[in-house]
Amino acid sequence: MNGIEKITARIEQDAGAEIAGILKEAEEKAAAIRGQYEAQAKAEAAEAAESCKKAAVERMQRLEGAAEMESKKLILAAKQASIESAFAAAQKKLCSLPEAEYVELLAKLAVRSAKTGREEVIMSAKDQKAVGAKVVARANALLAKAVAPEMPSELAESKAGSILTKVVTGASALIQGTAMLTLSQETREMEGGLTLKDGKVEINCAFETQLRMLRETMAADVAKTLFD
């Protein structure tokens, strides 16, 4: 091998070694970069998984909250419907009382609500025709009794005492200005009960009105009875 060939061979040898070094360095750098990207990719994947897990938990909590709220709404609606049904049943029962009990109830309602004792008693067309006169007569009797002086029981139980009672109570009623309720020819739309009217002043004693007022004050007690 002559000198030129030796030089050429040496150059090729050196170049090969340099290329090998460059390739090795490039491979090492590439491996390092791959490692960095792989680590970054794993970190990002773990972060994404954690984020998805957190989002899933938050969504589940929102759905559970919404479901609980909807459940409470449904339960509340059911309770309100039950309370409404209870008051509707009470009204129906009041309207379907036997006549004697119904008359007594309306008479006592009129007496309790009367302010002057000179009110007109307004009823539904049905009740006015069926029991109107009886209700007013019974209410007037109760009002008269409230202002009449009491007699000894032995006298009150006698025939004379009975006659005297009527005279005394009637006179007391006129003197006191009570026991003068009258049955109005006017009628009103109502399921049951009555309305008292004295001039421009009216007292609504219709069952639906009375029950509505009771519901406002007794709803909690009714709910406790129904659901506890």
JSON list of C-alpha atoms in Angstrom, two decimals:
[
{"chain": "A", "resi": 1, "resn": "MET", "atom": "CA", "xyz": [0.00, 0.00, 0.00]},
{"chain": "A", "resi": 2, "resn": "ASN", "atom": "CA", "xyz": [1.54, 3.29, -1.07]},
{"chain": "A", "resi": 3, "resn": "GLY", "atom": "CA", "xyz": [1.39, 6.56, 0.85]},
{"chain": "A", "resi": 4, "resn": "ILE", "atom": "CA", "xyz": [-1.75, 7.90, -0.79]},
{"chain": "A", "resi": 5, "resn": "GLU", "atom": "CA", "xyz": [-3.63, 4.73, -0.09]},
{"chain": "A", "resi": 6, "resn": "LYS", "atom": "CA", "xyz": [-2.53, 4.81, 3.52]},
{"chain": "A", "resi": 7, "resn": "ILE", "atom": "CA", "xyz": [-3.68, 8.39, 3.90]},
{"chain": "A", "resi": 8, "resn": "THR", "atom": "CA", "xyz": [-6.98, 7.62, 2.24]},
{"chain": "A", "resi": 9, "resn": "ALA", "atom": "CA", "xyz": [-7.51, 4.60, 4.45]},
{"chain": "A", "resi": 10, "resn": "ARG", "atom": "CA", "xyz": [-6.69, 6.66, 7.52]},
{"chain": "A", "resi": 11, "resn": "ILE", "atom": "CA", "xyz": [-9.13, 9.37, 6.48]},
{"chain": "A", "resi": 12, "resn": "GLU", "atom": "CA", "xyz": [-11.83, 6.78, 5.90]},
{"chain": "A", "resi": 13, "resn": "GLN", "atom": "CA", "xyz": [-11.07, 5.18, 9.23]},
{"chain": "A", "resi": 14, "resn": "ASP", "atom": "CA", "xyz": [-11.20, 8.54, 11.03]},
{"chain": "A", "resi": 15, "resn": "ALA", "atom": "CA", "xyz": [-14.36, 9.53, 9.16]},
{"chain": "A", "resi": 16, "resn": "GLY", "atom": "CA", "xyz": [-15.98, 6.22, 10.03]},
{"chain": "A", "resi": 17, "resn": "ALA", "atom": "CA", "xyz": [-15.11, 6.67, 13.67]},
{"chain": "A", "resi": 18, "resn": "GLU", "atom": "CA", "xyz": [-16.45, 10.24, 13.63]},
{"chain": "A", "resi": 19, "resn": "ILE", "atom": "CA", "xyz": [-19.63, 9.19, 11.88]},
{"chain": "A", "resi": 20, "resn": "ALA", "atom": "CA", "xyz": [-20.06, 6.35, 14.37]},
{"chain": "A", "resi": 21, "resn": "GLY", "atom": "CA", "xyz": [-19.60, 8.85, 17.21]},
{"chain": "A", "resi": 22, "resn": "ILE", "atom": "CA", "xyz": [-22.05, 11.26, 15.66]},
{"chain": "A", "resi": 23, "resn": "LEU", "atom": "CA", "xyz": [-24.60, 8.47, 15.16]},
{"chain": "A", "resi": 24, "resn": "LYS", "atom": "CA", "xyz": [-24.12, 7.25, 18.70]},
{"chain": "A", "resi": 25, "resn": "GLU", "atom": "CA", "xyz": [-24.52, 10.76, 20.05]},
{"chain": "A", "resi": 26, "resn": "ALA", "atom": "CA", "xyz": [-27.58, 11.25, 17.88]},
{"chain": "A", "resi": 27, "resn": "GLU", "atom": "CA", "xyz": [-29.07, 7.99, 19.09]},
{"chain": "A", "resi": 28, "resn": "GLU", "atom": "CA", "xyz": [-28.38, 8.91, 22.71]},
{"chain": "A", "resi": 29, "resn": "LYS", "atom": "CA", "xyz": [-29.97, 12.34, 22.21]},
{"chain": "A", "resi": 30, "resn": "ALA", "atom": "CA", "xyz": [-32.90, 10.72, 20.41]},
{"chain": "A", "resi": 31, "resn": "ALA", "atom": "CA", "xyz": [-33.30, 8.22, 23.26]},
{"chain": "A", "resi": 32, "resn": "ALA", "atom": "CA", "xyz": [-33.17, 11.03, 25.80]},
{"chain": "A", "resi": 33, "resn": "ILE", "atom": "CA", "xyz": [-35.75, 13.02, 23.84]},
{"chain": "A", "resi": 34, "resn": "ARG", "atom": "CA", "xyz": [-37.95, 9.94, 23.53]},
{"chain": "A", "resi": 35, "resn": "GLY", "atom": "CA", "xyz": [-37.62, 9.40, 27.27]},
{"chain": "A", "resi": 36, "resn": "GLN", "atom": "CA", "xyz": [-38.59, 13.01, 27.97]},
{"chain": "A", "resi": 37, "resn": "TYR", "atom": "CA", "xyz": [-41.59, 12.83, 25.65]},
{"chain": "A", "resi": 38, "resn": "GLU", "atom": "CA", "xyz": [-42.61, 9.47, 27.04]},
{"chain": "A", "resi": 39, "resn": "ALA", "atom": "CA", "xyz": [-42.40, 10.84, 30.59]},
{"chain": "A", "resi": 40, "resn": "GLN", "atom": "CA", "xyz": [-44.30, 13.94, 29.54]},
{"chain": "A", "resi": 41, "resn": "ALA", "atom": "CA", "xyz": [-46.86, 11.83, 27.72]},
{"chain": "A", "resi": 42, "resn": "LYS", "atom": "CA", "xyz": [-47.31, 9.63, 30.79]},
{"chain": "A", "resi": 43, "resn": "ALA", "atom": "CA", "xyz": [-47.61, 12.68, 33.03]},
{"chain": "A", "resi": 44, "resn": "GLU", "atom": "CA", "xyz": [-50.13, 14.29, 30.70]},
{"chain": "A", "resi": 45, "resn": "ALA", "atom": "CA", "xyz": [-52.02, 11.02, 30.40]},
{"chain": "A", "resi": 46, "resn": "ALA", "atom": "CA", "xyz": [-52.08, 10.66, 34.20]},
{"chain": "A", "resi": 47, "resn": "GLU", "atom": "CA", "xyz": [-53.18, 14.31, 34.53]},
{"chain": "A", "resi": 48, "resn": "ALA", "atom": "CA", "xyz": [-55.88, 13.80, 31.91]},
{"chain": "A", "resi": 49, "resn": "ALA", "atom": "CA", "xyz": [-57.05, 10.63, 33.64]},
{"chain": "A", "resi": 50, "resn": "GLU", "atom": "CA", "xyz": [-57.16, 12.42, 37.00]},
{"chain": "A", "resi": 51, "resn": "SER", "atom": "CA", "xyz": [-59.00, 15.34, 35.43]},
{"chain": "A", "resi": 52, "resn": "CYS", "atom": "CA", "xyz": [-61.50, 12.97, 33.82]},
{"chain": "A", "resi": 53, "resn": "LYS", "atom": "CA", "xyz": [-61.90, 11.14, 37.11]},
{"chain": "A", "resi": 54, "resn": "LYS", "atom": "CA", "xyz": [-62.48, 14.42, 38.95]},
{"chain": "A", "resi": 55, "resn": "ALA", "atom": "CA", "xyz": [-64.93, 15.58, 36.28]},
{"chain": "A", "resi": 56, "resn": "ALA", "atom": "CA", "xyz": [-66.74, 12.25, 36.50]},
{"chain": "A", "resi": 57, "resn": "VAL", "atom": "CA", "xyz": [-66.98, 12.53, 40.30]},
{"chain": "A", "resi": 58, "resn": "GLU", "atom": "CA", "xyz": [-68.23, 16.12, 40.07]},
{"chain": "A", "resi": 59, "resn": "ARG", "atom": "CA", "xyz": [-70.81, 15.15, 37.45]},
{"chain": "A", "resi": 60, "resn": "MET", "atom": "CA", "xyz": [-71.94, 12.22, 39.58]},
{"chain": "A", "resi": 61, "resn": "GLN", "atom": "CA", "xyz": [-72.31, 14.55, 42.56]},
{"chain": "A", "resi": 62, "resn": "ARG", "atom": "CA", "xyz": [-74.32, 17.02, 40.45]},
{"chain": "A", "resi": 63, "resn": "LEU", "atom": "CA", "xyz": [-76.56, 14.21, 39.19]},
{"chain": "A", "resi": 64, "resn": "GLU", "atom": "CA", "xyz": [-77.03, 12.86, 42.71]},
{"chain": "A", "resi": 65, "resn": "GLY", "atom": "CA", "xyz": [-77.86, 16.37, 43.93]},
{"chain": "A", "resi": 66, "resn": "ALA", "atom": "CA", "xyz": [-80.35, 16.87, 41.09]},
{"chain": "A", "resi": 67, "resn": "ALA", "atom": "CA", "xyz": [-81.90, 13.46, 41.76]},
{"chain": "A", "resi": 68, "resn": "GLU", "atom": "CA", "xyz": [-82.21, 14.22, 45.48]},
{"chain": "A", "resi": 69, "resn": "MET", "atom": "CA", "xyz": [-83.78, 17.59, 44.75]},
{"chain": "A", "resi": 70, "resn": "GLU", "atom": "CA", "xyz": [-86.23, 16.05, 42.28]},
{"chain": "A", "resi": 71, "resn": "SER", "atom": "CA", "xyz": [-87.04, 13.34, 44.82]},
{"chain": "A", "resi": 72, "resn": "LYS", "atom": "CA", "xyz": [-87.75, 15.99, 47.48]},
{"chain": "A", "resi": 73, "resn": "LYS", "atom": "CA", "xyz": [-89.98, 17.84, 45.03]},
{"chain": "A", "resi": 74, "resn": "LEU", "atom": "CA", "xyz": [-91.92, 14.67, 44.26]},
{"chain": "A", "resi": 75, "resn": "ILE", "atom": "CA", "xyz": [-92.27, 13.81, 47.95]},
{"chain": "A", "resi": 76, "resn": "LEU", "atom": "CA", "xyz": [-93.39, 17.37, 48.75]},
{"chain": "A", "resi": 77, "resn": "ALA", "atom": "CA", "xyz": [-95.91, 17.29, 45.89]},
{"chain": "A", "resi": 78, "resn": "ALA", "atom": "CA", "xyz": [-97.23, 13.94, 47.13]},
{"chain": "A", "resi": 79, "resn": "LYS", "atom": "CA", "xyz": [-97.55, 15.29, 50.68]},
{"chain": "A", "resi": 80, "resn": "GLN", "atom": "CA", "xyz": [-99.33, 18.42, 49.47]},
{"chain": "A", "resi": 81, "resn": "ALA", "atom": "CA", "xyz": [-101.69, 16.27, 47.39]},
{"chain": "A", "resi": 82, "resn": "SER", "atom": "CA", "xyz": [-102.38, 14.10, 50.44]},
{"chain": "A", "resi": 83, "resn": "ILE", "atom": "CA", "xyz": [-103.10, 17.16, 52.59]},
{"chain": "A", "resi": 84, "resn": "GLU", "atom": "CA", "xyz": [-105.34, 18.57, 49.87]},
{"chain": "A", "resi": 85, "resn": "SER", "atom": "CA", "xyz": [-107.14, 15.23, 49.71]},
{"chain": "A", "resi": 86, "resn": "ALA", "atom": "CA", "xyz": [-107.56, 15.19, 53.49]},
{"chain": "A", "resi": 87, "resn": "PHE", "atom": "CA", "xyz": [-109.18, 18.63, 53.54]},
{"chain": "A", "resi": 88, "resn": "ALA", "atom": "CA", "xyz": [-111.35, 17.74, 50.52]},
{"chain": "A", "resi": 89, "resn": "ALA", "atom": "CA", "xyz": [-112.51, 14.62, 52.36]},
{"chain": "A", "resi": 90, "resn": "ALA", "atom": "CA", "xyz": [-113.26, 16.72, 55.45]},
{"chain": "A", "resi": 91, "resn": "GLN", "atom": "CA", "xyz": [-115.37, 19.11, 53.37]},
{"chain": "A", "resi": 92, "resn": "LYS", "atom": "CA", "xyz": [-117.21, 16.22, 51.74]},
{"chain": "A", "resi": 93, "resn": "LYS", "atom": "CA", "xyz": [-117.89, 14.68, 55.15]},
{"chain": "A", "resi": 94, "resn": "LEU", "atom": "CA", "xyz": [-119.25, 17.98, 56.50]},
{"chain": "A", "resi": 95, "resn": "CYS", "atom": "CA", "xyz": [-121.56, 18.37, 53.51]},
{"chain": "A", "resi": 96, "resn": "SER", "atom": "CA", "xyz": [-122.88, 14.82, 53.88]},
{"chain": "A", "resi": 97, "resn": "LEU", "atom": "CA", "xyz": [-123.73, 14.97, 57.60]},
{"chain": "A", "resi": 98, "resn": "PRO", "atom": "CA", "xyz": [-127.20, 13.77, 58.63]},
{"chain": "A", "resi": 99, "resn": "GLU", "atom": "CA", "xyz": [-129.70, 16.65, 58.50]},
{"chain": "A", "resi": 100, "resn": "ALA", "atom": "CA", "xyz": [-130.00, 17.12, 62.27]},
{"chain": "A", "resi": 101, "resn": "GLU", "atom": "CA", "xyz": [-126.21, 17.27, 62.72]},
{"chain": "A", "resi": 102, "resn": "TYR", "atom": "CA", "xyz": [-125.85, 19.55, 59.69]},
{"chain": "A", "resi": 103, "resn": "VAL", "atom": "CA", "xyz": [-128.45, 21.97, 61.03]},
{"chain": "A", "resi": 104, "resn": "GLU", "atom": "CA", "xyz": [-126.79, 22.02, 64.44]},
{"chain": "A", "resi": 105, "resn": "LEU", "atom": "CA", "xyz": [-123.37, 22.60, 62.89]},
{"chain": "A", "resi": 106, "resn": "LEU", "atom": "CA", "xyz": [-124.54, 25.50, 60.71]},
{"chain": "A", "resi": 107, "resn": "ALA", "atom": "CA", "xyz": [-126.51, 27.04, 63.60]},
{"chain": "A", "resi": 108, "resn": "LYS", "atom": "CA", "xyz": [-123.47, 26.97, 65.88]},
{"chain": "A", "resi": 109, "resn": "LEU", "atom": "CA", "xyz": [-121.32, 28.34, 63.06]},
{"chain": "A", "resi": 110, "resn": "ALA", "atom": "CA", "xyz": [-123.74, 31.24, 62.64]},
{"chain": "A", "resi": 111, "resn": "VAL", "atom": "CA", "xyz": [-123.84, 31.91, 66.39]},
{"chain": "A", "resi": 112, "resn": "ARG", "atom": "CA", "xyz": [-120.05, 31.82, 66.69]},
{"chain": "A", "resi": 113, "resn": "SER", "atom": "CA", "xyz": [-119.59, 34.20, 63.76]},
{"chain": "A", "resi": 114, "resn": "ALA", "atom": "CA", "xyz": [-122.48, 36.61, 64.36]},
{"chain": "A", "resi": 115, "resn": "LYS", "atom": "CA", "xyz": [-121.44, 40.09, 65.51]},
{"chain": "A", "resi": 116, "resn": "THR", "atom": "CA", "xyz": [-124.79, 41.79, 66.06]},
{"chain": "A", "resi": 117, "resn": "GLY", "atom": "CA", "xyz": [-127.29, 38.95, 65.96]},
{"chain": "A", "resi": 118, "resn": "ARG", "atom": "CA", "xyz": [-129.22, 40.80, 63.28]},
{"chain": "A", "resi": 119, "resn": "GLU", "atom": "CA", "xyz": [-127.43, 39.39, 60.26]},
{"chain": "A", "resi": 120, "resn": "GLU", "atom": "CA", "xyz": [-129.04, 37.81, 57.24]},
{"chain": "A", "resi": 121, "resn": "VAL", "atom": "CA", "xyz": [-128.07, 34.20, 56.72]},
{"chain": "A", "resi": 122, "resn": "ILE", "atom": "CA", "xyz": [-127.11, 33.49, 53.11]},
{"chain": "A", "resi": 123, "resn": "MET", "atom": "CA", "xyz": [-126.80, 29.86, 52.02]},
{"chain": "A", "resi": 124, "resn": "SER", "atom": "CA", "xyz": [-126.52, 27.84, 48.86]},
{"chain": "A", "resi": 125, "resn": "ALA", "atom": "CA", "xyz": [-129.79, 27.41, 46.96]},
{"chain": "A", "resi": 126, "resn": "LYS", "atom": "CA", "xyz": [-129.84, 23.74, 47.95]},
{"chain": "A", "resi": 127, "resn": "ASP", "atom": "CA", "xyz": [-129.27, 24.35, 51.67]},
{"chain": "A", "resi": 128, "resn": "GLN", "atom": "CA", "xyz": [-131.61, 27.33, 51.78]},
{"chain": "A", "resi": 129, "resn": "LYS", "atom": "CA", "xyz": [-134.45, 25.21, 50.52]},
{"chain": "A", "resi": 130, "resn": "ALA", "atom": "CA", "xyz": [-133.65, 22.10, 52.56]},
{"chain": "A", "resi": 131, "resn": "VAL", "atom": "CA", "xyz": [-132.55, 23.41, 55.97]},
{"chain": "A", "resi": 132, "resn": "GLY", "atom": "CA", "xyz": [-132.43, 27.21, 55.83]},
{"chain": "A", "resi": 133, "resn": "ALA", "atom": "CA", "xyz": [-135.40, 27.88, 58.11]},
{"chain": "A", "resi": 134, "resn": "LYS", "atom": "CA", "xyz": [-134.29, 25.22, 60.60]},
{"chain": "A", "resi": 135, "resn": "VAL", "atom": "CA", "xyz": [-130.76, 26.61, 60.78]},
{"chain": "A", "resi": 136, "resn": "VAL", "atom": "CA", "xyz": [-131.94, 30.17, 61.45]},
{"chain": "A", "resi": 137, "resn": "ALA", "atom": "CA", "xyz": [-134.49, 29.02, 64.05]},
{"chain": "A", "resi": 138, "resn": "ARG", "atom": "CA", "xyz": [-131.89, 26.93, 65.86]},
{"chain": "A", "resi": 139, "resn": "ALA", "atom": "CA", "xyz": [-129.29, 29.72, 65.72]},
{"chain": "A", "resi": 140, "resn": "ASN", "atom": "CA", "xyz": [-131.78, 32.24, 67.11]},
{"chain": "A", "resi": 141, "resn": "ALA", "atom": "CA", "xyz": [-132.64, 29.83, 69.90]},
{"chain": "A", "resi": 142, "resn": "LEU", "atom": "CA", "xyz": [-128.96, 29.47, 70.79]},
{"chain": "A", "resi": 143, "resn": "LEU", "atom": "CA", "xyz": [-128.44, 33.24, 70.71]},
{"chain": "A", "resi": 144, "resn": "ALA", "atom": "CA", "xyz": [-131.51, 33.82, 72.90]},
{"chain": "A", "resi": 145, "resn": "LYS", "atom": "CA", "xyz": [-130.35, 31.19, 75.36]},
{"chain": "A", "resi": 146, "resn": "ALA", "atom": "CA", "xyz": [-126.98, 32.92, 75.63]},
{"chain": "A", "resi": 147, "resn": "VAL", "atom": "CA", "xyz": [-128.58, 36.11, 77.03]},
{"chain": "A", "resi": 148, "resn": "ALA", "atom": "CA", "xyz": [-131.44, 34.52, 79.01]},
{"chain": "A", "resi": 149, "resn": "PRO", "atom": "CA", "xyz": [-131.16, 34.34, 82.83]},
{"chain": "A", "resi": 150, "resn": "GLU", "atom": "CA", "xyz": [-130.98, 30.84, 84.24]},
{"chain": "A", "resi": 151, "resn": "MET", "atom": "CA", "xyz": [-133.85, 29.41, 86.27]},
{"chain": "A", "resi": 152, "resn": "PRO", "atom": "CA", "xyz": [-133.73, 26.75, 88.98]},
{"chain": "A", "resi": 153, "resn": "SER", "atom": "CA", "xyz": [-133.59, 23.31, 87.39]},
{"chain": "A", "resi": 154, "resn": "GLU", "atom": "CA", "xyz": [-136.86, 22.17, 89.07]},
{"chain": "A", "resi": 155, "resn": "LEU", "atom": "CA", "xyz": [-138.73, 25.13, 87.58]},
{"chain": "A", "resi": 156, "resn": "ALA", "atom": "CA", "xyz": [-137.11, 24.84, 84.16]},
{"chain": "A", "resi": 157, "resn": "GLU", "atom": "CA", "xyz": [-138.15, 21.20, 83.93]},
{"chain": "A", "resi": 158, "resn": "SER", "atom": "CA", "xyz": [-141.81, 21.95, 84.66]},
{"chain": "A", "resi": 159, "resn": "LYS", "atom": "CA", "xyz": [-144.41, 22.87, 82.04]},
{"chain": "A", "resi": 160, "resn": "ALA", "atom": "CA", "xyz": [-144.72, 26.35, 83.50]},
{"chain": "A", "resi": 161, "resn": "GLY", "atom": "CA", "xyz": [-140.98, 26.70, 83.47]},
{"chain": "A", "resi": 162, "resn": "SER", "atom": "CA", "xyz": [-140.87, 25.76, 79.80]},
{"chain": "A", "resi": 163, "resn": "ILE", "atom": "CA", "xyz": [-143.42, 28.43, 78.93]},
{"chain": "A", "resi": 164, "resn": "LEU", "atom": "CA", "xyz": [-141.64, 30.96, 81.13]},
{"chain": "A", "resi": 165, "resn": "THR", "atom": "CA", "xyz": [-138.32, 30.14, 79.47]},
{"chain": "A", "resi": 166, "resn": "LYS", "atom": "CA", "xyz": [-139.72, 30.95, 76.06]},
{"chain": "A", "resi": 167, "resn": "VAL", "atom": "CA", "xyz": [-141.14, 34.25, 77.29]},
{"chain": "A", "resi": 168, "resn": "VAL", "atom": "CA", "xyz": [-137.94, 35.25, 79.11]},
{"chain": "A", "resi": 169, "resn": "THR", "atom": "CA", "xyz": [-135.57, 34.26, 76.31]},
{"chain": "A", "resi": 170, "resn": "GLY", "atom": "CA", "xyz": [-137.69, 35.98, 73.71]},
{"chain": "A", "resi": 171, "resn": "ALA", "atom": "CA", "xyz": [-137.88, 39.16, 75.76]},
{"chain": "A", "resi": 172, "resn": "SER", "atom": "CA", "xyz": [-134.14, 39.06, 76.51]},
{"chain": "A", "resi": 173, "resn": "ALA", "atom": "CA", "xyz": [-133.39, 38.59, 72.85]},
{"chain": "A", "resi": 174, "resn": "LEU", "atom": "CA", "xyz": [-135.40, 41.65, 71.88]},
{"chain": "A", "resi": 175, "resn": "ILE", "atom": "CA", "xyz": [-133.90, 43.74, 74.68]},
{"chain": "A", "resi": 176, "resn": "GLN", "atom": "CA", "xyz": [-130.34, 42.71, 73.90]},
{"chain": "A", "resi": 177, "resn": "GLY", "atom": "CA", "xyz": [-130.81, 42.98, 70.14]},
{"chain": "A", "resi": 178, "resn": "THR", "atom": "CA", "xyz": [-129.83, 39.36, 69.58]},
{"chain": "A", "resi": 179, "resn": "ALA", "atom": "CA", "xyz": [-131.57, 36.22, 68.30]},
{"chain": "A", "resi": 180, "resn": "MET", "atom": "CA", "xyz": [-132.86, 38.12, 65.29]},
{"chain": "A", "resi": 181, "resn": "LEU", "atom": "CA", "xyz": [-131.06, 36.35, 62.48]},
{"chain": "A", "resi": 182, "resn": "THR", "atom": "CA", "xyz": [-133.12, 36.12, 59.31]},
{"chain": "A", "resi": 183, "resn": "LEU", "atom": "CA", "xyz": [-132.91, 33.83, 56.33]},
{"chain": "A", "resi": 184, "resn": "SER", "atom": "CA", "xyz": [-131.91, 35.80, 53.25]},
{"chain": "A", "resi": 185, "resn": "GLN", "atom": "CA", "xyz": [-133.64, 35.21, 49.95]},
{"chain": "A", "resi": 186, "resn": "GLU", "atom": "CA", "xyz": [-130.22, 35.66, 48.33]},
{"chain": "A", "resi": 187, "resn": "THR", "atom": "CA", "xyz": [-128.18, 32.53, 47.61]},
{"chain": "A", "resi": 188, "resn": "ARG", "atom": "CA", "xyz": [-124.49, 32.00, 46.95]},
{"chain": "A", "resi": 189, "resn": "GLU", "atom": "CA", "xyz": [-122.39, 29.40, 45.18]},
{"chain": "A", "resi": 190, "resn": "MET", "atom": "CA", "xyz": [-120.86, 27.30, 47.97]},
{"chain": "A", "resi": 191, "resn": "GLU", "atom": "CA", "xyz": [-120.50, 23.64, 48.76]},
{"chain": "A", "resi": 192, "resn": "GLY", "atom": "CA", "xyz": [-121.78, 24.09, 52.29]},
{"chain": "A", "resi": 193, "resn": "GLY", "atom": "CA", "xyz": [-121.78, 26.48, 55.20]},
{"chain": "A", "resi": 194, "resn": "LEU", "atom": "CA", "xyz": [-123.19, 29.98, 55.11]},
{"chain": "A", "resi": 195, "resn": "THR", "atom": "CA", "xyz": [-122.44, 33.70, 54.88]},
{"chain": "A", "resi": 196, "resn": "LEU", "atom": "CA", "xyz": [-123.65, 36.29, 57.38]},
{"chain": "A", "resi": 197, "resn": "LYS", "atom": "CA", "xyz": [-124.55, 39.71, 56.01]},
{"chain": "A", "resi": 198, "resn": "ASP", "atom": "CA", "xyz": [-125.31, 42.88, 57.94]},
{"chain": "A", "resi": 199, "resn": "GLY", "atom": "CA", "xyz": [-125.57, 45.78, 55.54]},
{"chain": "A", "resi": 200, "resn": "LYS", "atom": "CA", "xyz": [-122.31, 45.99, 53.66]},
{"chain": "A", "resi": 201, "resn": "VAL", "atom": "CA", "xyz": [-120.47, 43.78, 56.14]},
{"chain": "A", "resi": 202, "resn": "GLU", "atom": "CA", "xyz": [-120.21, 40.09, 55.31]},
{"chain": "A", "resi": 203, "resn": "ILE", "atom": "CA", "xyz": [-118.67, 37.19, 57.20]},
{"chain": "A", "resi": 204, "resn": "ASN", "atom": "CA", "xyz": [-117.81, 34.25, 54.99]},
{"chain": "A", "resi": 205, "resn": "CYS", "atom": "CA", "xyz": [-118.47, 30.99, 56.81]},
{"chain": "A", "resi": 206, "resn": "ALA", "atom": "CA", "xyz": [-118.58, 28.77, 53.73]},
{"chain": "A", "resi": 207, "resn": "PHE", "atom": "CA", "xyz": [-116.95, 25.41, 54.41]},
{"chain": "A", "resi": 208, "resn": "GLU", "atom": "CA", "xyz": [-114.39, 25.90, 51.63]},
{"chain": "A", "resi": 209, "resn": "THR", "atom": "CA", "xyz": [-113.35, 29.25, 53.13]},
{"chain": "A", "resi": 210, "resn": "GLN", "atom": "CA", "xyz": [-113.21, 27.95, 56.69]},
{"chain": "A", "resi": 211, "resn": "LEU", "atom": "CA", "xyz": [-111.20, 24.89, 55.64]},
{"chain": "A", "resi": 212, "resn": "ARG", "atom": "CA", "xyz": [-108.81, 27.02, 53.62]},
{"chain": "A", "resi": 213, "resn": "MET", "atom": "CA", "xyz": [-108.16, 29.19, 56.68]},
{"chain": "A", "resi": 214, "resn": "LEU", "atom": "CA", "xyz": [-107.71, 26.07, 58.81]},
{"chain": "A", "resi": 215, "resn": "ARG", "atom": "CA", "xyz": [-105.31, 24.65, 56.26]},
{"chain": "A", "resi": 216, "resn": "GLU", "atom": "CA", "xyz": [-103.11, 27.74, 56.52]},
{"chain": "A", "resi": 217, "resn": "THR", "atom": "CA", "xyz": [-102.84, 27.30, 60.29]},
{"chain": "A", "resi": 218, "resn": "MET", "atom": "CA", "xyz": [-103.05, 23.50, 60.62]},
{"chain": "A", "resi": 219, "resn": "ALA", "atom": "CA", "xyz": [-101.16, 22.24, 57.56]},
{"chain": "A", "resi": 220, "resn": "ALA", "atom": "CA", "xyz": [-98.09, 21.38, 59.65]},
{"chain": "A", "resi": 221, "resn": "ASP", "atom": "CA", "xyz": [-100.17, 19.46, 62.21]},
{"chain": "A", "resi": 222, "resn": "VAL", "atom": "CA", "xyz": [-102.06, 17.62, 59.47]},
{"chain": "A", "resi": 223, "resn": "ALA", "atom": "CA", "xyz": [-98.78, 16.73, 57.73]},
{"chain": "A", "resi": 224, "resn": "LYS", "atom": "CA", "xyz": [-97.36, 15.46, 61.03]},
{"chain": "A", "resi": 225, "resn": "THR", "atom": "CA", "xyz": [-100.42, 13.29, 61.58]},
{"chain": "A", "resi": 226, "resn": "LEU", "atom": "CA", "xyz": [-100.31, 11.93, 58.03]},
{"chain": "A", "resi": 227, "resn": "PHE", "atom": "CA", "xyz": [-96.58, 11.30, 57.64]},
{"chain": "A", "resi": 228, "resn": "ASP", "atom": "CA", "xyz": [-94.96, 10.85, 61.06]}
]
